[in-house]
Amino acid sequence: TALYALLAFINLGSLKAPQTEWVSTRQGQTIAFDLGEEKAFSILYYAGIQHNASVGDAEIPTSFSVSVSPDGQAWRDAGAASLYNGDCFKWIYLVNAPVSGRYVQFTFNDPGMSFFEFLFRDAETGQGLPALSDAAALCDEPDTLEGEPGWYNSAYFDEIYHARTAYEHLHGLYPYETTHPPLGKVMMSWCVAIFGMVPFGWRFAGALAGVLMLPGMYMLGKLLTRRKWGGAAAMLLMAFDLMHFTQTRIATIDSFVVLFIIWMTYFMLRWFFLRFFETPLPRSLLLLCLSGLMMGLGIASKWTGCYAGAGLAVVFFFGLWRRVREIRAAKAIPAKQQDRAQALAAEKGYWMLGITVASCLLFFVAVPLLIYYLSYIPYFAPSGGVTVQKIIQAAEGMFKYHSEPGRGMTHWFYSPWYQWPVIFKPMWYASSAYEPAGCQSSIMAMGNPAVWWVGLLGLFGVLCLWAARHWNGKNRQIVLHPIQDDPRFALLLILFAAQYLPWMLVPRGTYIYHYFPSVPFIILCAVLCLDRLSEKREKAARVVLIALLVIAAALFIAFFPYASGITVSQSWMDAMKWFPNWLWY
C-alpha cells in the first residue's frame, strides 16, 4: 500500500496555481499591462468560474479581446477569446502566434468574468515577462506555470465540473455540478482547503481513496480464501489495474463510491461468516453498523452505491436464512447434547436475530439517510440551508438527468454495458499538444487486460462452481438448496450482479468507467477460482498465480503512459495500440 501510494502521489498534479482572483465589473471594462519594453511575446490566461447563460443545451459564452501597442497610443487588435464554463482552472493560450508590443490592453465584453492570472511569455526564451497593471491580481503569480499547459497543471475532463464544485462548496458558492450527490466533492473541498485550489489539491482526496482501496481488497481476499496469499493476490491485482490507477488520480467522484463499496462489502461479509452464536452480539452489530456507515458514505458520494446496497441486502437476508437453519438444527438436538452455541441458538436465537434486524433499520436506513442529509449542508448553504424538501427536489432533478433516454449516446466514447468487460472502447481523458517531436502524452481510462480478462474468466468460473454445488444429478436440475454448503460463490455472484446488471436498464449513455465498481468483484472471482484450484493442485495454482501477477505487472508498466499521462516516445504509444481505434493520444 505504501509503495502504491508513492506511485499514486508522484506526478499527481502541480502544487502551484494562481490563487488571487479578479472579476470584471462592467461591460466593456479595460485593463492595461506594461511590460517595460517592447517585446515579442505569447499570452496565456488562467480563468476562474464563469456563470454563462444558456439557451436550451447551447451555452452562451462570454468574451474578451486584446490589443497591443508600442507606445500606449497606437493600438492594434491582437486576438480575442470566448470563455465557456468548461474553461475554468486551466491554462489556455490566448493566441497561437506571438504578438509584439510594450503595452497590452484587454477589453472584457461582459461583467462577472473571472480570471486568476494573465501570463506573458517571451517569444524567444519562453520565460515569463514581468508586467505592471492596476489589476495587480492578474499579474502577481507569473511563476505558477512551469512548462506548457496540460493535464498536470490544469483541470481536465470532468474535473471542470467536480473540482469546480469542490471549490464552490469550500467558498460557500452555489454548486455547478448537481447531477450527483455532494459528499465526494465535499471531501475534495477539504483537501483544497489544505493544499489550495491547485491540481494536486483537488486530486488528493481521490488518490487517497485509491490507496485505501488496497487494504480493503487484501482483507476481502483473505476473508474469502482464508489465506494470506489470497488477500495479497486481490490487493496486487487491484494495484496493477489501470482503471484503478487512472480513475483515482482524476478529481471525479468514482474513487469515493468504489472505496466505500469495498469496505461496506468487507464488513457485511465479516458478519456473514461470523460464528454468530459464538460471538457476543455487540461485536456482530458493530460489523453491521460499519457496513451501514460505509454504505451511507457511498450513496452520498454517488448513487451507484445504491446498487451495492441492494447486494448487501440480499447478502444480509441470505445470512439470516442460514442462521435460521442453525436455530432449527440446534432445536432438533436434545438439550443435553447441545454445546454452548447450540444451546444459545435454541434458547435465544430468534431473539438475537430480531435484535439484529431491528438494529439494521438504524444501520442501513437511518444512518445512511442522516449521512445523505448532512452531505447537503455545503450544497444548500448559499440558498438558505438544507431541508428535506430541497433534497427531494435535488434527487428528482438527478433522476431526471440520468434517466433521460439517449443522453450522451452520441458521445464518441459511448460504450454500452456489454462492451466494458472486454475493454472494447477505452475512454480518452486528456492529451498534450506541446510535447517534443517524436513524443506523446495521453490519458485513457481502460482496464488492465490481464486483470479484466482473467477476472471475466474468473466470473464464469465462479458461476460454474456455484452451479456444480447446486446441481442435482439425480433430477438433472439446479436447486437453490446447495448440495455442498459453500456460500462464497453465491456471494460473489450476488455482489457482482447487484453492481453490474442494473446498467442494462439505464437508458442514458454509459462509458467504460461505469464498470469500475464491478472490478473488485471480478478480481475476487479470479482469486477464488485460484483458491479452489489450490485445494486440488497447490503447485499448479501457485504457478498460475505468479504468472498472472507477473503478466499484470508487465502490462501495467507497458500501458502506464496511457494510464498516467507521462511523456514517452510515440513508438511506445503506438506499440500498445493492439486494435484499430482502440487508444488515442
Tab-separated table of N, CA and C in Angstrom, residues 210-272:
chain	number	residue	atom	x	y	z
A	210	GLY	N	-8.007	5.820	-3.625
A	210	GLY	CA	-7.427	4.717	-4.377
A	210	GLY	C	-6.423	3.929	-3.552
A	211	VAL	N	-5.653	4.614	-2.733
A	211	VAL	CA	-4.692	3.948	-1.847
A	211	VAL	C	-5.426	3.091	-0.820
A	212	LEU	N	-6.486	3.635	-0.239
A	212	LEU	CA	-7.210	2.932	0.824
A	212	LEU	C	-8.039	1.760	0.301
A	213	MET	N	-8.220	1.680	-1.005
A	213	MET	CA	-8.887	0.505	-1.565
A	213	MET	C	-8.029	-0.753	-1.398
A	214	LEU	N	-6.719	-0.602	-1.417
A	214	LEU	CA	-5.840	-1.771	-1.426
A	214	LEU	C	-5.932	-2.595	-0.150
A	215	PRO	N	-5.842	-1.993	1.053
A	215	PRO	CA	-6.031	-2.826	2.237
A	215	PRO	C	-7.422	-3.449	2.297
A	216	GLY	N	-8.428	-2.765	1.749
A	216	GLY	CA	-9.765	-3.343	1.696
A	216	GLY	C	-9.797	-4.580	0.817
A	217	MET	N	-9.107	-4.533	-0.328
A	217	MET	CA	-9.046	-5.704	-1.200
A	217	MET	C	-8.272	-6.838	-0.540
A	218	TYR	N	-7.219	-6.488	0.183
A	218	TYR	CA	-6.467	-7.526	0.905
A	218	TYR	C	-7.376	-8.236	1.907
A	219	MET	N	-8.121	-7.448	2.678
A	219	MET	CA	-8.983	-8.038	3.699
A	219	MET	C	-10.088	-8.889	3.071
A	220	LEU	N	-10.640	-8.436	1.951
A	220	LEU	CA	-11.673	-9.216	1.275
A	220	LEU	C	-11.109	-10.524	0.720
A	221	GLY	N	-9.947	-10.435	0.065
A	221	GLY	CA	-9.346	-11.636	-0.491
A	221	GLY	C	-8.979	-12.649	0.579
A	222	LYS	N	-8.461	-12.158	1.683
A	222	LYS	CA	-8.104	-13.048	2.790
A	222	LYS	C	-9.342	-13.659	3.431
A	223	LEU	N	-10.399	-12.860	3.548
A	223	LEU	CA	-11.636	-13.351	4.155
A	223	LEU	C	-12.261	-14.457	3.314
A	224	LEU	N	-12.273	-14.274	1.987
A	224	LEU	CA	-12.939	-15.237	1.112
A	224	LEU	C	-12.129	-16.517	0.915
A	225	THR	N	-10.805	-16.403	0.931
A	225	THR	CA	-9.980	-17.589	0.683
A	225	THR	C	-9.425	-18.201	1.960
A	226	ARG	N	-9.502	-17.441	3.051
A	226	ARG	CA	-8.920	-17.854	4.330
A	226	ARG	C	-7.409	-18.055	4.208
A	227	ARG	N	-6.799	-17.362	3.285
A	227	ARG	CA	-5.353	-17.468	3.060
A	227	ARG	C	-4.778	-16.064	2.873
A	228	LYS	N	-3.583	-15.839	3.420
A	228	LYS	CA	-2.942	-14.533	3.245
A	228	LYS	C	-2.582	-14.290	1.781
A	229	TRP	N	-2.196	-15.363	1.074
A	229	TRP	CA	-1.850	-15.160	-0.325
A	229	TRP	C	-3.079	-14.744	-1.137
A	230	GLY	N	-4.264	-15.192	-0.714
A	230	GLY	CA	-5.479	-14.760	-1.390
A	230	GLY	C	-5.704	-13.267	-1.229
A	231	GLY	N	-5.438	-12.768	-0.025
A	231	GLY	CA	-5.539	-11.330	0.196
A	231	GLY	C	-4.506	-10.562	-0.603
A	232	ALA	N	-3.274	-11.062	-0.610
A	232	ALA	CA	-2.208	-10.381	-1.347
A	232	ALA	C	-2.506	-10.367	-2.839
A	233	ALA	N	-3.034	-11.480	-3.364
A	233	ALA	CA	-3.351	-11.547	-4.792
A	233	ALA	C	-4.422	-10.531	-5.166
A	234	ALA	N	-5.484	-10.450	-4.358
A	234	ALA	CA	-6.552	-9.485	-4.639
A	234	ALA	C	-6.031	-8.056	-4.587
A	235	MET	N	-5.202	-7.773	-3.604
A	235	MET	CA	-4.649	-6.428	-3.463
A	235	MET	C	-3.752	-6.075	-4.643
A	236	LEU	N	-2.869	-6.995	-5.045
A	236	LEU	CA	-1.930	-6.710	-6.122
A	236	LEU	C	-2.649	-6.565	-7.461
A	237	LEU	N	-3.640	-7.388	-7.712
A	237	LEU	CA	-4.386	-7.251	-8.962
A	237	LEU	C	-5.104	-5.912	-9.027
A	238	MET	N	-5.614	-5.448	-7.898
A	238	MET	CA	-6.241	-4.119	-7.873
A	238	MET	C	-5.192	-3.034	-8.086
A	239	ALA	N	-4.026	-3.204	-7.485
A	239	ALA	CA	-2.968	-2.207	-7.640
A	239	ALA	C	-2.470	-2.132	-9.075
A	240	PHE	N	-2.474	-3.266	-9.780
A	240	PHE	CA	-1.993	-3.302	-11.157
A	240	PHE	C	-3.072	-2.931	-12.168
A	241	ASP	N	-4.290	-2.705	-11.724
A	241	ASP	CA	-5.347	-2.374	-12.670
A	241	ASP	C	-5.215	-0.930	-13.135
A	242	LEU	N	-5.259	-0.726	-14.415
A	242	LEU	CA	-5.072	0.607	-14.997
A	242	LEU	C	-6.238	1.523	-14.692
A	243	MET	N	-7.473	1.003	-14.718
A	243	MET	CA	-8.639	1.822	-14.386
A	243	MET	C	-8.524	2.353	-12.964
A	244	HIS	N	-8.116	1.493	-12.053
A	244	HIS	CA	-7.951	1.907	-10.664
A	244	HIS	C	-6.953	3.050	-10.559
A	245	PHE	N	-5.848	2.958	-11.269
A	245	PHE	CA	-4.822	3.999	-11.194
A	245	PHE	C	-5.307	5.307	-11.811
A	246	THR	N	-5.858	5.212	-13.017
A	246	THR	CA	-6.285	6.421	-13.730
A	246	THR	C	-7.467	7.099	-13.050
A	247	GLN	N	-8.472	6.320	-12.692
A	247	GLN	CA	-9.719	6.889	-12.206
A	247	GLN	C	-9.575	7.498	-10.829
A	248	THR	N	-8.627	7.034	-10.038
A	248	THR	CA	-8.453	7.612	-8.700
A	248	THR	C	-7.510	8.805	-8.708
A	249	ARG	N	-6.858	9.076	-9.831
A	249	ARG	CA	-5.953	10.230	-9.911
A	249	ARG	C	-6.569	11.413	-10.649
A	250	ILE	N	-7.826	11.286	-11.012
A	250	ILE	CA	-8.556	12.408	-11.588
A	250	ILE	C	-9.635	12.815	-10.593
A	251	ALA	N	-9.888	14.103	-10.485
A	251	ALA	CA	-10.814	14.599	-9.459
A	251	ALA	C	-12.258	14.412	-9.891
A	252	THR	N	-12.694	13.141	-9.894
A	252	THR	CA	-14.102	12.822	-10.070
A	252	THR	C	-14.544	11.981	-8.875
A	253	ILE	N	-15.821	11.695	-8.785
A	253	ILE	CA	-16.369	11.092	-7.562
A	253	ILE	C	-16.336	9.576	-7.553
A	254	ASP	N	-15.915	8.947	-8.662
A	254	ASP	CA	-15.945	7.485	-8.727
A	254	ASP	C	-15.026	6.842	-7.700
A	255	SER	N	-13.915	7.502	-7.378
A	255	SER	CA	-12.978	6.949	-6.395
A	255	SER	C	-13.663	6.687	-5.064
A	256	PHE	N	-14.483	7.608	-4.639
A	256	PHE	CA	-15.063	7.523	-3.303
A	256	PHE	C	-16.103	6.408	-3.217
A	257	VAL	N	-16.961	6.310	-4.210
A	257	VAL	CA	-18.003	5.283	-4.132
A	257	VAL	C	-17.390	3.892	-4.196
A	258	VAL	N	-16.339	3.696	-5.002
A	258	VAL	CA	-15.711	2.377	-5.078
A	258	VAL	C	-15.020	2.037	-3.759
A	259	LEU	N	-14.364	3.019	-3.159
A	259	LEU	CA	-13.737	2.791	-1.850
A	259	LEU	C	-14.763	2.327	-0.833
A	260	PHE	N	-15.889	3.010	-0.756
A	260	PHE	CA	-16.899	2.659	0.245
A	260	PHE	C	-17.604	1.347	-0.107
A	261	ILE	N	-17.730	1.030	-1.399
A	261	ILE	CA	-18.304	-0.262	-1.796
A	261	ILE	C	-17.418	-1.402	-1.292
A	262	ILE	N	-16.118	-1.253	-1.452
A	262	ILE	CA	-15.192	-2.295	-0.996
A	262	ILE	C	-15.332	-2.516	0.502
A	263	TRP	N	-15.355	-1.429	1.257
A	263	TRP	CA	-15.374	-1.578	2.707
A	263	TRP	C	-16.756	-1.957	3.243
A	264	MET	N	-17.833	-1.490	2.611
A	264	MET	CA	-19.167	-1.923	3.075
A	264	MET	C	-19.332	-3.417	2.824
A	265	THR	N	-18.765	-3.897	1.712
A	265	THR	CA	-18.824	-5.328	1.405
A	265	THR	C	-18.006	-6.132	2.407
A	266	TYR	N	-16.832	-5.629	2.745
A	266	TYR	CA	-15.975	-6.354	3.690
A	266	TYR	C	-16.662	-6.537	5.036
A	267	PHE	N	-17.221	-5.480	5.579
A	267	PHE	CA	-17.847	-5.576	6.907
A	267	PHE	C	-19.092	-6.470	6.865
A	268	MET	N	-19.839	-6.427	5.756
A	268	MET	CA	-21.003	-7.303	5.651
A	268	MET	C	-20.577	-8.768	5.570
A	269	LEU	N	-19.551	-9.052	4.777
A	269	LEU	CA	-19.089	-10.434	4.676
A	269	LEU	C	-18.440	-10.910	5.977
A	270	ARG	N	-17.801	-10.004	6.702
A	270	ARG	CA	-17.289	-10.383	8.021
A	270	ARG	C	-18.438	-10.846	8.917
A	271	TRP	N	-19.539	-10.112	8.854
A	271	TRP	CA	-20.724	-10.509	9.643
A	271	TRP	C	-21.282	-11.824	9.124
A	272	PHE	N	-21.317	-11.968	7.803
A	272	PHE	CA	-21.894	-13.175	7.217
A	272	PHE	C	-21.141	-14.426	7.668
